[in-house]
mmCIF file of C-alpha atoms and ligand atoms in Angstrom:
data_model
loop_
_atom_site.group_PDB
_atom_site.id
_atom_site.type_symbol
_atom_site.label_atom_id
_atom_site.label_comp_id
_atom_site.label_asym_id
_atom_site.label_seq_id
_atom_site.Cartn_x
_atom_site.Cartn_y
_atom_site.Cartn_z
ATOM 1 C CA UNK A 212 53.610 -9.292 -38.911
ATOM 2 C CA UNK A 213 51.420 -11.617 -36.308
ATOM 3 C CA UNK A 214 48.135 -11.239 -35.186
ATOM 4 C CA UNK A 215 48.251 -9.529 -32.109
ATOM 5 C CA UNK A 216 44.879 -7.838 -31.230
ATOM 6 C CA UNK A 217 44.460 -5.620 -28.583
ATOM 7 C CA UNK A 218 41.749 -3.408 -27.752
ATOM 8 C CA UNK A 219 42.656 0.508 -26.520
ATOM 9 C CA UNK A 220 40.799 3.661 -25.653
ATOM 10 C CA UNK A 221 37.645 1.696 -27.339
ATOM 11 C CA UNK A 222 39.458 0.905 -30.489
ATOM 12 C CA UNK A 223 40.240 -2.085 -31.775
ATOM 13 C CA UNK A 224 43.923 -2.155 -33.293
ATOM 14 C CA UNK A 225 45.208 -4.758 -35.184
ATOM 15 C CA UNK A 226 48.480 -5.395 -33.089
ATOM 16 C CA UNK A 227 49.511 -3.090 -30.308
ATOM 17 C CA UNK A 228 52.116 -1.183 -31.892
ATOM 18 C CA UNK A 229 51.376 2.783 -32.785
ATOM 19 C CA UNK A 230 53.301 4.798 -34.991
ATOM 20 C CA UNK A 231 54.347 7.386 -32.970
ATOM 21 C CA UNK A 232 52.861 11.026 -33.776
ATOM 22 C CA UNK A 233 55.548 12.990 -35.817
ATOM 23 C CA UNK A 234 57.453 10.460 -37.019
ATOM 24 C CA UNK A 235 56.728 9.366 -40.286
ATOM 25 C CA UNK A 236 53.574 10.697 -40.641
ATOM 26 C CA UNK A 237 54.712 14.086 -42.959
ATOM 27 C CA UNK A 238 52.345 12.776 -45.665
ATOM 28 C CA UNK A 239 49.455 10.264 -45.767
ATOM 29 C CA UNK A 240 51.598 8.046 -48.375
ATOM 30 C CA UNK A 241 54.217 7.562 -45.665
ATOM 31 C CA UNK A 242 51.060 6.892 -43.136
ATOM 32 C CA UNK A 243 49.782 4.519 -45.580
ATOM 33 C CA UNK A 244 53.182 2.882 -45.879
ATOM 34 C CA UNK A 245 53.908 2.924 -42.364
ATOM 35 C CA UNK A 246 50.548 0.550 -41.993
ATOM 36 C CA UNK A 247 51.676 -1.531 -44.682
ATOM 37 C CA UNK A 248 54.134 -2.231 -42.712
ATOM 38 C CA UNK A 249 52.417 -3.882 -39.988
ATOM 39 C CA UNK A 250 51.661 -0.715 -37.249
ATOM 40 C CA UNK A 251 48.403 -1.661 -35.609
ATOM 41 C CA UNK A 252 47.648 2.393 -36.140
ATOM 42 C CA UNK A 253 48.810 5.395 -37.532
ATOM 43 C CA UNK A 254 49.049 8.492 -35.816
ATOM 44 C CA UNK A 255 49.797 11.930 -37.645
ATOM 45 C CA UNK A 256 51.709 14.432 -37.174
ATOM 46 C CA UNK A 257 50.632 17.068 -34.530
ATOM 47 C CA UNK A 258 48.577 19.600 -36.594
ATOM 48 C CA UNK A 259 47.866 23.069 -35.407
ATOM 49 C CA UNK A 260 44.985 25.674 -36.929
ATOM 50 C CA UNK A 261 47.203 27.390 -39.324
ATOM 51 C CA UNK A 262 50.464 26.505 -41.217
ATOM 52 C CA UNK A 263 53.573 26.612 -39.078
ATOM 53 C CA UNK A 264 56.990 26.317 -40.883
ATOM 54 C CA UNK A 265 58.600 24.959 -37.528
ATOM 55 C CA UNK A 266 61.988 25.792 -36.522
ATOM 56 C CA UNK A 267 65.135 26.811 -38.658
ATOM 57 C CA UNK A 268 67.995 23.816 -39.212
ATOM 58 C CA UNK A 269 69.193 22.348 -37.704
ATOM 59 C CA UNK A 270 66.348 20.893 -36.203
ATOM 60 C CA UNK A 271 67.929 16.865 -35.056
ATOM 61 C CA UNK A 272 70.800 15.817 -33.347
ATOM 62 C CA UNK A 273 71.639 11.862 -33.533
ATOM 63 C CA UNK A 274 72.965 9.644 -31.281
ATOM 64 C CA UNK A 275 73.608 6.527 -32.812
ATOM 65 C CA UNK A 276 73.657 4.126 -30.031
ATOM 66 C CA UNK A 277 71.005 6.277 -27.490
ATOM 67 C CA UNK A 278 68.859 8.793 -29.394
ATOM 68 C CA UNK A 279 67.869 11.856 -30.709
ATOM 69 C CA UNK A 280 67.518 15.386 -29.788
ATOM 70 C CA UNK A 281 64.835 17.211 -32.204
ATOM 71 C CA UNK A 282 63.739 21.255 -31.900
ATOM 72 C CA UNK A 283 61.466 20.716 -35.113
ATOM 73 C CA UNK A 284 59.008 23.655 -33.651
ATOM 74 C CA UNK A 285 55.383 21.641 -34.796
ATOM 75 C CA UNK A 286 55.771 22.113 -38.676
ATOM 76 C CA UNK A 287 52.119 21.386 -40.132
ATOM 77 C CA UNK A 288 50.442 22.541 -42.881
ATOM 78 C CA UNK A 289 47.490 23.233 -40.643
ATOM 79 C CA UNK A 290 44.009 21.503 -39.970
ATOM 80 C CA UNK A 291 42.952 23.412 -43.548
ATOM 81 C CA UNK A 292 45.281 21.421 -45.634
ATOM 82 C CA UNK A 293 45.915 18.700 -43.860
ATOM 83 C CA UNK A 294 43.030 16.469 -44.016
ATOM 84 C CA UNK A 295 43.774 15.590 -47.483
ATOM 85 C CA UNK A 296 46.606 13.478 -46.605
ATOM 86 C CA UNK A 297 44.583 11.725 -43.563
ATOM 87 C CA UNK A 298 42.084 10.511 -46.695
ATOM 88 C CA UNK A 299 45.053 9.130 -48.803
ATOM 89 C CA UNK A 300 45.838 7.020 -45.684
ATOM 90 C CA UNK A 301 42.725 5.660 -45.055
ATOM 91 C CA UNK A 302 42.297 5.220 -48.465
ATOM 92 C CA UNK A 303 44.438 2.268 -47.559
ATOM 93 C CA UNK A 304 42.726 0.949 -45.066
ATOM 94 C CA UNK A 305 45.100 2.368 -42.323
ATOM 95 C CA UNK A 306 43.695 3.077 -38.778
ATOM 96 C CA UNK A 307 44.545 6.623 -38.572
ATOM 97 C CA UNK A 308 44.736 8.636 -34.878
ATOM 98 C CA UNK A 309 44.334 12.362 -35.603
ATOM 99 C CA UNK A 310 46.837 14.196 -33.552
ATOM 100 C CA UNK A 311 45.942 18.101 -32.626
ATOM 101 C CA UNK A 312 47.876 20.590 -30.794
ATOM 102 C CA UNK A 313 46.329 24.251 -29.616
ATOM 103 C CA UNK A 314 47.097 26.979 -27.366
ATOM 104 C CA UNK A 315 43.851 27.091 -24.730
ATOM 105 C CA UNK A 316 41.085 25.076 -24.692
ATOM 106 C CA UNK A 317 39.156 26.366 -27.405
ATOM 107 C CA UNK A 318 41.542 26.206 -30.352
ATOM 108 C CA UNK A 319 41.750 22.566 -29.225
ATOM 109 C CA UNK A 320 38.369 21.913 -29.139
ATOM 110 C CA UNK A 321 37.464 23.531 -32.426
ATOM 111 C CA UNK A 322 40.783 21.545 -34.493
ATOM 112 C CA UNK A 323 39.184 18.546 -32.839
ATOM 113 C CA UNK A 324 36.112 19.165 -34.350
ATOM 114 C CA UNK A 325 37.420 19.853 -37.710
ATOM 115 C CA UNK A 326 39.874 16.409 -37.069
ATOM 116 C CA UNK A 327 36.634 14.667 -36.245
ATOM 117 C CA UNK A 328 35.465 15.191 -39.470
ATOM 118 C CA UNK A 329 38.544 13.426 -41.691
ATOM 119 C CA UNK A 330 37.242 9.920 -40.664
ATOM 120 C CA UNK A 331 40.307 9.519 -37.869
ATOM 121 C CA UNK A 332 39.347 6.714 -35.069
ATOM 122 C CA UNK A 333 40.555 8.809 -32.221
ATOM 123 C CA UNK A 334 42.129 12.123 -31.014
ATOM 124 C CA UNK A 335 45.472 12.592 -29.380
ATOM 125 C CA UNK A 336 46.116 15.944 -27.920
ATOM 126 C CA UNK A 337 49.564 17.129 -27.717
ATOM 127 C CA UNK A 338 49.562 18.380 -24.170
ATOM 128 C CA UNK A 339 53.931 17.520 -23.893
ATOM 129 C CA UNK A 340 55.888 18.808 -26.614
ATOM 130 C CA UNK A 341 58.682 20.444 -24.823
ATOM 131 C CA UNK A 342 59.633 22.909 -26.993
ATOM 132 C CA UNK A 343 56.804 25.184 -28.352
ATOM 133 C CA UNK A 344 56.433 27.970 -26.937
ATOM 134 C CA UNK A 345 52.368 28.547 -25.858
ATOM 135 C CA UNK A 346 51.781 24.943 -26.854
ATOM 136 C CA UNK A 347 52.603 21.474 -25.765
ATOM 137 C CA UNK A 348 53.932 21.023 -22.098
ATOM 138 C CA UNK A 349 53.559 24.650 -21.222
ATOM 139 C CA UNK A 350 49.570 23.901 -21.358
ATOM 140 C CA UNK A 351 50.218 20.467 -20.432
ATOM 141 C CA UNK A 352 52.171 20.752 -17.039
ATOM 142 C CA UNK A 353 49.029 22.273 -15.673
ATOM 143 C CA UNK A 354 46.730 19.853 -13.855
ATOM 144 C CA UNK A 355 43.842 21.987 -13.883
ATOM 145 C CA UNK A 356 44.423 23.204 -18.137
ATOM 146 C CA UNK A 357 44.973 19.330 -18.822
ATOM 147 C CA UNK A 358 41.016 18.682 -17.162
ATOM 148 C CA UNK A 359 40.372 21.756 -19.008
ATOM 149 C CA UNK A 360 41.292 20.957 -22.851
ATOM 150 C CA UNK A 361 40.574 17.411 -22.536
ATOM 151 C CA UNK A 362 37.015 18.078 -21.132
ATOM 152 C CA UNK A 363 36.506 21.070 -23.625
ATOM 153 C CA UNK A 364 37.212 18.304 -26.323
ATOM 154 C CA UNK A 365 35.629 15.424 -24.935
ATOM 155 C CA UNK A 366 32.526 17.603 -24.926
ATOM 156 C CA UNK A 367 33.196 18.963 -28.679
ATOM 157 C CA UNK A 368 33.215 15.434 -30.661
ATOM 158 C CA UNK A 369 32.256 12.243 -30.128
ATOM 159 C CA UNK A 370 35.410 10.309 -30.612
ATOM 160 C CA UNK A 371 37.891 9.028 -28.097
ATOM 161 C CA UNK A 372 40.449 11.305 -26.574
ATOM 162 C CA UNK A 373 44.142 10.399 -25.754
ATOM 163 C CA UNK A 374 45.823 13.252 -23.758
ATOM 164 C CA UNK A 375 49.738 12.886 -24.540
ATOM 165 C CA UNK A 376 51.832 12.886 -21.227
ATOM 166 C CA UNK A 377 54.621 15.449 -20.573
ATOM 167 C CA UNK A 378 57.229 13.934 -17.988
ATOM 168 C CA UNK A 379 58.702 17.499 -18.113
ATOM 169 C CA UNK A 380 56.559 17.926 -15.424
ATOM 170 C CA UNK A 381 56.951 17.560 -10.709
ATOM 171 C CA UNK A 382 53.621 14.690 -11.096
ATOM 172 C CA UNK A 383 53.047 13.232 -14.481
ATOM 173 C CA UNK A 384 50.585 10.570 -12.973
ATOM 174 C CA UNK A 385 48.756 13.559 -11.569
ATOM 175 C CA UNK A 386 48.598 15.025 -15.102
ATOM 176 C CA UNK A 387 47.051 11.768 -16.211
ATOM 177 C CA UNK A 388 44.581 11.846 -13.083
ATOM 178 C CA UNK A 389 43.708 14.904 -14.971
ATOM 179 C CA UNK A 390 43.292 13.939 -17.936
ATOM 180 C CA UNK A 391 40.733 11.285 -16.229
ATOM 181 C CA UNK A 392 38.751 13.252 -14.544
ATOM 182 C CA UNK A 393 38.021 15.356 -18.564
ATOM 183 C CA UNK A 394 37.029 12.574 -20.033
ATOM 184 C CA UNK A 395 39.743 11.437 -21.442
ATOM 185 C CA UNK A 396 39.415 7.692 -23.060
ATOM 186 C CA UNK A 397 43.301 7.100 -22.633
ATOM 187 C CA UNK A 398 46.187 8.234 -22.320
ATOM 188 C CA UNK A 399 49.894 8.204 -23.532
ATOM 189 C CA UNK A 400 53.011 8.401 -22.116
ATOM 190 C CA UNK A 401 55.478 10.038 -22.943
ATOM 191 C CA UNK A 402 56.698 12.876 -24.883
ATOM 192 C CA UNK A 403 60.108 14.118 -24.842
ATOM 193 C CA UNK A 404 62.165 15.017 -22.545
ATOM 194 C CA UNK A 405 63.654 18.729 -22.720
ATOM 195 C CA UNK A 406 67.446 18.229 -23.690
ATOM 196 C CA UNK A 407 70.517 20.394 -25.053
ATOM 197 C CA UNK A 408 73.353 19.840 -26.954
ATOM 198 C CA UNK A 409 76.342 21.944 -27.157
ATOM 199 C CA UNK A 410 79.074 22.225 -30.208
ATOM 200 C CA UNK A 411 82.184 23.082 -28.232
ATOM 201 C CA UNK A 412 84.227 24.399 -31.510
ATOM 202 C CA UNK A 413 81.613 26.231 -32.008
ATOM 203 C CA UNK A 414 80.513 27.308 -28.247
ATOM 204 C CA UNK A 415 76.987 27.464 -29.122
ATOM 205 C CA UNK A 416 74.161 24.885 -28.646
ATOM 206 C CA UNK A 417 73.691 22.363 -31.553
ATOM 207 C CA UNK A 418 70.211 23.038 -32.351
ATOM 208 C CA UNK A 419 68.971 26.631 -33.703
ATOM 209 C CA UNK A 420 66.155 26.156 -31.315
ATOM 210 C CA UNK A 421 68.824 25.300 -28.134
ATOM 211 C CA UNK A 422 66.549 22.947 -26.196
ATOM 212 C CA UNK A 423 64.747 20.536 -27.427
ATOM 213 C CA UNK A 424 63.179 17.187 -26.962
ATOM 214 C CA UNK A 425 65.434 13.664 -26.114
ATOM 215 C CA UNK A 426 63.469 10.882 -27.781
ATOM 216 C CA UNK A 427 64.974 7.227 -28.099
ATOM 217 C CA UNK A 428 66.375 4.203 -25.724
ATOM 218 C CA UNK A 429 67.932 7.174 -23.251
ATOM 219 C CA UNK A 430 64.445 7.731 -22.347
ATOM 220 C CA UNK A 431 62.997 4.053 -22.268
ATOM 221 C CA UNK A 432 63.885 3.696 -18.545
ATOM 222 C CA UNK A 433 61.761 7.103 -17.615
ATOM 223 C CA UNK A 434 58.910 6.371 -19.764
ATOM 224 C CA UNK A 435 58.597 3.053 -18.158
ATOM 225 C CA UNK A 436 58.505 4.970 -14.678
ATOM 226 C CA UNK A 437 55.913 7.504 -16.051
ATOM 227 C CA UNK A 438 53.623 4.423 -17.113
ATOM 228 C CA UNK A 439 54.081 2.526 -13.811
ATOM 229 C CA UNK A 440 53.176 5.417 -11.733
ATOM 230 C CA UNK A 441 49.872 6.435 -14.285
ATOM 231 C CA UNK A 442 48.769 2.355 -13.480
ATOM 232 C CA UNK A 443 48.450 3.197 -9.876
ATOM 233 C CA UNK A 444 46.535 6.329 -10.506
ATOM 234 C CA UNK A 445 44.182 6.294 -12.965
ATOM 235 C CA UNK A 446 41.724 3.233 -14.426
ATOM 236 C CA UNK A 447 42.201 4.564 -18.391
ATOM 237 C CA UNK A 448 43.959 2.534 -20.757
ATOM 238 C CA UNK A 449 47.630 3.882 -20.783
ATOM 239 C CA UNK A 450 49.880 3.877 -24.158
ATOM 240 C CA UNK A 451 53.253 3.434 -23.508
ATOM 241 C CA UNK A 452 55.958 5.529 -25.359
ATOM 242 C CA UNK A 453 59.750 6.295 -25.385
ATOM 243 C CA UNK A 454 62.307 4.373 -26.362
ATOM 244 C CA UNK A 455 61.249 1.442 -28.012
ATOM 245 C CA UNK A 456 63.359 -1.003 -29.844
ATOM 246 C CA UNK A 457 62.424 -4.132 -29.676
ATOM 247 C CA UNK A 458 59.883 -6.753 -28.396
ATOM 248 C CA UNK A 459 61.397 -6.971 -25.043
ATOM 249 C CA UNK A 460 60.776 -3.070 -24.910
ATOM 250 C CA UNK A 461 57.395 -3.483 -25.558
ATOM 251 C CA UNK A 462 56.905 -6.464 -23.166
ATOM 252 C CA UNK A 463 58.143 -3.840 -20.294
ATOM 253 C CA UNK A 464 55.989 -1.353 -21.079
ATOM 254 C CA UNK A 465 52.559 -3.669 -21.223
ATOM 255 C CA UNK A 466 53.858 -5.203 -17.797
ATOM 256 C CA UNK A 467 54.297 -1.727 -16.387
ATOM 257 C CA UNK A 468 50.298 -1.527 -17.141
ATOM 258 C CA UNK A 469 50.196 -0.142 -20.844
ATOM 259 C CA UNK A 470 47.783 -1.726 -22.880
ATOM 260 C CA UNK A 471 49.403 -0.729 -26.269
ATOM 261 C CA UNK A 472 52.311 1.183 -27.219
ATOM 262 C CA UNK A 473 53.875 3.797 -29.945
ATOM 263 C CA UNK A 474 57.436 3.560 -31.661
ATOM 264 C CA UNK A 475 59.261 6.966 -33.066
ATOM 265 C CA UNK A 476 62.971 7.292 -32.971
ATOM 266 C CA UNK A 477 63.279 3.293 -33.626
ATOM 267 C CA UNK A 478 60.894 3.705 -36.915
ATOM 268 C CA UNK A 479 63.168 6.933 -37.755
ATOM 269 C CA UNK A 480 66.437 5.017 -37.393
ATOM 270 C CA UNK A 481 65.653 1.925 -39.067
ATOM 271 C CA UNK A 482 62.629 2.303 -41.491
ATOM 272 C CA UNK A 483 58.681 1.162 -41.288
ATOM 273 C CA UNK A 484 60.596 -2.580 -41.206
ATOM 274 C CA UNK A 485 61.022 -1.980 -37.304
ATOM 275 C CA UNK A 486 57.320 -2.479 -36.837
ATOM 276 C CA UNK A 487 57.818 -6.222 -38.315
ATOM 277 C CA UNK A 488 60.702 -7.195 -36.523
ATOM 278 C CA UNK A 489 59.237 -5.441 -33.180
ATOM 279 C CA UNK A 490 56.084 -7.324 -33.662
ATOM 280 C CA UNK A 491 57.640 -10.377 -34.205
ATOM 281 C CA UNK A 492 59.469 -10.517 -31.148
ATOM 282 C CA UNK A 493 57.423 -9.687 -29.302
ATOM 283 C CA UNK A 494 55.401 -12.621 -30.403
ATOM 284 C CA UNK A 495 57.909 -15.179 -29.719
ATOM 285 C CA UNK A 496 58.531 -13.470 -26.219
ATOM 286 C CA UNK A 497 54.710 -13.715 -25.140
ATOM 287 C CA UNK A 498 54.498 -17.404 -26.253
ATOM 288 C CA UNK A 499 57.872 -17.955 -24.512
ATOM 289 C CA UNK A 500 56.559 -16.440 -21.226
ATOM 290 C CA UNK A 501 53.121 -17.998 -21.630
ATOM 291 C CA UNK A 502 51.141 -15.333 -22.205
ATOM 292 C CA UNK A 503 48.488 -16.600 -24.327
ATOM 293 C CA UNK A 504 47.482 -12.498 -25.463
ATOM 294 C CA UNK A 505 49.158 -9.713 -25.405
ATOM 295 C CA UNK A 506 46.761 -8.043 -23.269
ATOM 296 C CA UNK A 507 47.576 -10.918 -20.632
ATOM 297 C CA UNK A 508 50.341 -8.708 -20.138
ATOM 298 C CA UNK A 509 49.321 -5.641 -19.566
ATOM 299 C CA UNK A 510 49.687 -4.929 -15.397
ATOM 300 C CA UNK A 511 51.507 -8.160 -15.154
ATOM 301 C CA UNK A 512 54.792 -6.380 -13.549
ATOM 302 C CA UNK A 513 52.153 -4.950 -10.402
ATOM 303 C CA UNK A 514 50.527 -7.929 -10.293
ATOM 304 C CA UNK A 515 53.806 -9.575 -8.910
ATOM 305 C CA UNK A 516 54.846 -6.664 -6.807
ATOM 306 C CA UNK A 517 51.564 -7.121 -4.891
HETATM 307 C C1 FMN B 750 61.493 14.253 -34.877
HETATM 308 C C2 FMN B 750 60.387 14.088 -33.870
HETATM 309 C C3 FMN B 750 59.173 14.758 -34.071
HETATM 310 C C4 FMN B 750 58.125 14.605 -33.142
HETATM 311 N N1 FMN B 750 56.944 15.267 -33.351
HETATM 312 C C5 FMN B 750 55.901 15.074 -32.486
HETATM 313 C C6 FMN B 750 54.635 15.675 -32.731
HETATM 314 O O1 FMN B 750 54.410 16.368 -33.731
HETATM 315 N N2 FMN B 750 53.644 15.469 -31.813
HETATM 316 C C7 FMN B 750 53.814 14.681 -30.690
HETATM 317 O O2 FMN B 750 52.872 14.517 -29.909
HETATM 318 N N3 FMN B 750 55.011 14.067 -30.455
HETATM 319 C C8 FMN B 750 56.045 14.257 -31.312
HETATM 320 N N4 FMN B 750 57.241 13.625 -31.088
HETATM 321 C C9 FMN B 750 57.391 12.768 -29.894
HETATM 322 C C10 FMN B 750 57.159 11.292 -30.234
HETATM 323 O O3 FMN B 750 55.861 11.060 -30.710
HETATM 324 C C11 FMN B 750 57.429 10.392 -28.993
HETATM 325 O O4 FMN B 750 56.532 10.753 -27.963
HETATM 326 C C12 FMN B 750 58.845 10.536 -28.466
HETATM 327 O O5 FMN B 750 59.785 10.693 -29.520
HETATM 328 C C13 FMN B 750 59.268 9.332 -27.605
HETATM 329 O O6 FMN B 750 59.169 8.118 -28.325
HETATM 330 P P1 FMN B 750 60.441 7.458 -29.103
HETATM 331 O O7 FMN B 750 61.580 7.371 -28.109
HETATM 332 O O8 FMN B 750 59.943 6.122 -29.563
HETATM 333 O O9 FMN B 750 60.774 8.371 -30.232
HETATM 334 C C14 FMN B 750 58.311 13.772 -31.997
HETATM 335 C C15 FMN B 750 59.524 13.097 -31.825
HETATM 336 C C16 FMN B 750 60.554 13.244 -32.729
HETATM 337 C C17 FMN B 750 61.853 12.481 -32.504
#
């Protein structure tokens, strides 16, 4: 994996490329592993107050070529249990983002004070899953909650906050205008998209859950949009997400004005390998374009539009 260091939301990361929250990061072996592999950071999995089974199976529909639809409901063993497995990841020396999901402002606040205390670098709030009920985008597609939590948690811990973008939403760069305006350190964009899939032998939708979330290169083209449209709103550092799969795919997203960027569905398709191959690429692309850093990047796309 090259050297690719980029600084984001006040962190330093080794390379710009997250593991995306949920993916991955059941267990802070596969965390660990996942770093071993080259991410430039770790994020977990969203973890609520108390333990949440999630939803019944099935939970993921694949689509080889463009994605995946997931209803997973936020399994987590809960902020009680949990923090043993952040410690077993940065037991090896990963950079570990502790990612929190709540239902109002002070259940974030007070999981983000009991995150705060595992050792994690940063918080991401989980303002976008798409198919929780009293959680995720129904908080998060709310200008006015967004300020709300992220302020409530900005004031709470002394870390910095990344509120997680729904685009389920009219104005996602006025979510992240939001998000701003509480404090927030950075942000990242996006989450995924709410999606159905129907069985027609069976007449029903695929997923127990019907809807759920579209993650994967389907959703690369509206993520880019989301991140564009956050550049020209807010000053923050923006993490790009959605849809990642190679170097090229990150290049877009730092030229649309992220700074760094996560990887999910790839990682899930082809293994903690993708982060080496990504990275690589990406490499050879920024010396082929002459970009001397990756952060040289970051903008470049606006820069050029005027
Ligand atoms: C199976 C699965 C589980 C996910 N769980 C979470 C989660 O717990 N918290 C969260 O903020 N995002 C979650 N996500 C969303 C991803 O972090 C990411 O925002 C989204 O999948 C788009 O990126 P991708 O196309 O690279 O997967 C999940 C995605 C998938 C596919």
């Amino acid at each position: 994996m090259p050297e690719l260091p980029v600084r984001c939301a006040g962190i330093a990361l080794r390379n710009p490329l997250l593991l995306a929250s949920g993916i991955w990061g059941e267990s802070g072996e596969s965390l660990a592993r996942a770093w071993t592999a080259g991410a430039g950071a770790v994020i977990t999995k969203s973890i609520g107050s108390l333990p949440r089974p999630g939803y019944p199976n099935p939970t993921i529909e694949s689509y080889e070529r463009w994605g995946m639809l997931n209803a997973m409901g936020l399994p987590n063993p809960g902020i009680g249990e949990y923090p043993r497995e952040i410690a077993v990841a940065l037991g090896a020396g990963a950079t570990v983002i502790g990612s929190i999901f709540g239902g109002d402002a002070e259940e974030f606040a007070s999981l983000a004070v009991a995150m705060a205390k595992t050792g994690v670098c940063a918080i991401e709030l989980n303002l976008s899953c798409p198919h929780a009920q009293g959680y995720g985008s129904e908080i998060g597609s709310d200008p006015a909650q967004v300020e709300e939590v992220v302020r409530a948690v900005t004031d709470a811990v002394p870390l910095p906050v990344i509120a997680k973008i729904t685009p389920n939403a009219a104005d996602p760069a006025g979510l992240a205008a939001a998000a701003e305006r509480g404090g927030a350190a950075a942000v990242s964009a996006i989450n995924t998209l709410r999606a159905l899939a129907i069985d027609v032998e069976l007449r029903r939708p695929i997923l127990a859950h019907r809807l759920g979330g579209l993650s994967g290169p389907a959703i690369k083209p509206i993520g880019l949009a989301c991140v564009w449209q956050i550049r020209e709103r807010v000053r923050i550092p923006i993490i790009g997400v959605g849809g990642i799969a190679s170097g090229q795919d990150v290049l877009e997203y730092l030229m649309a004005g992220a700074s760094a960027v996560e990887i999910g569905t790839q990682v899930a398709f082809e293994g903690i390998g993708a982060f080496g191959r990504i990275g690589r690429e990406l490499s050879e692309l920024l010396e082929r374009l002459g970009f001397a850093r990756a952060s040289d990047a970051t903008g470049a796309a606006h820069f050029a539009t005027g």
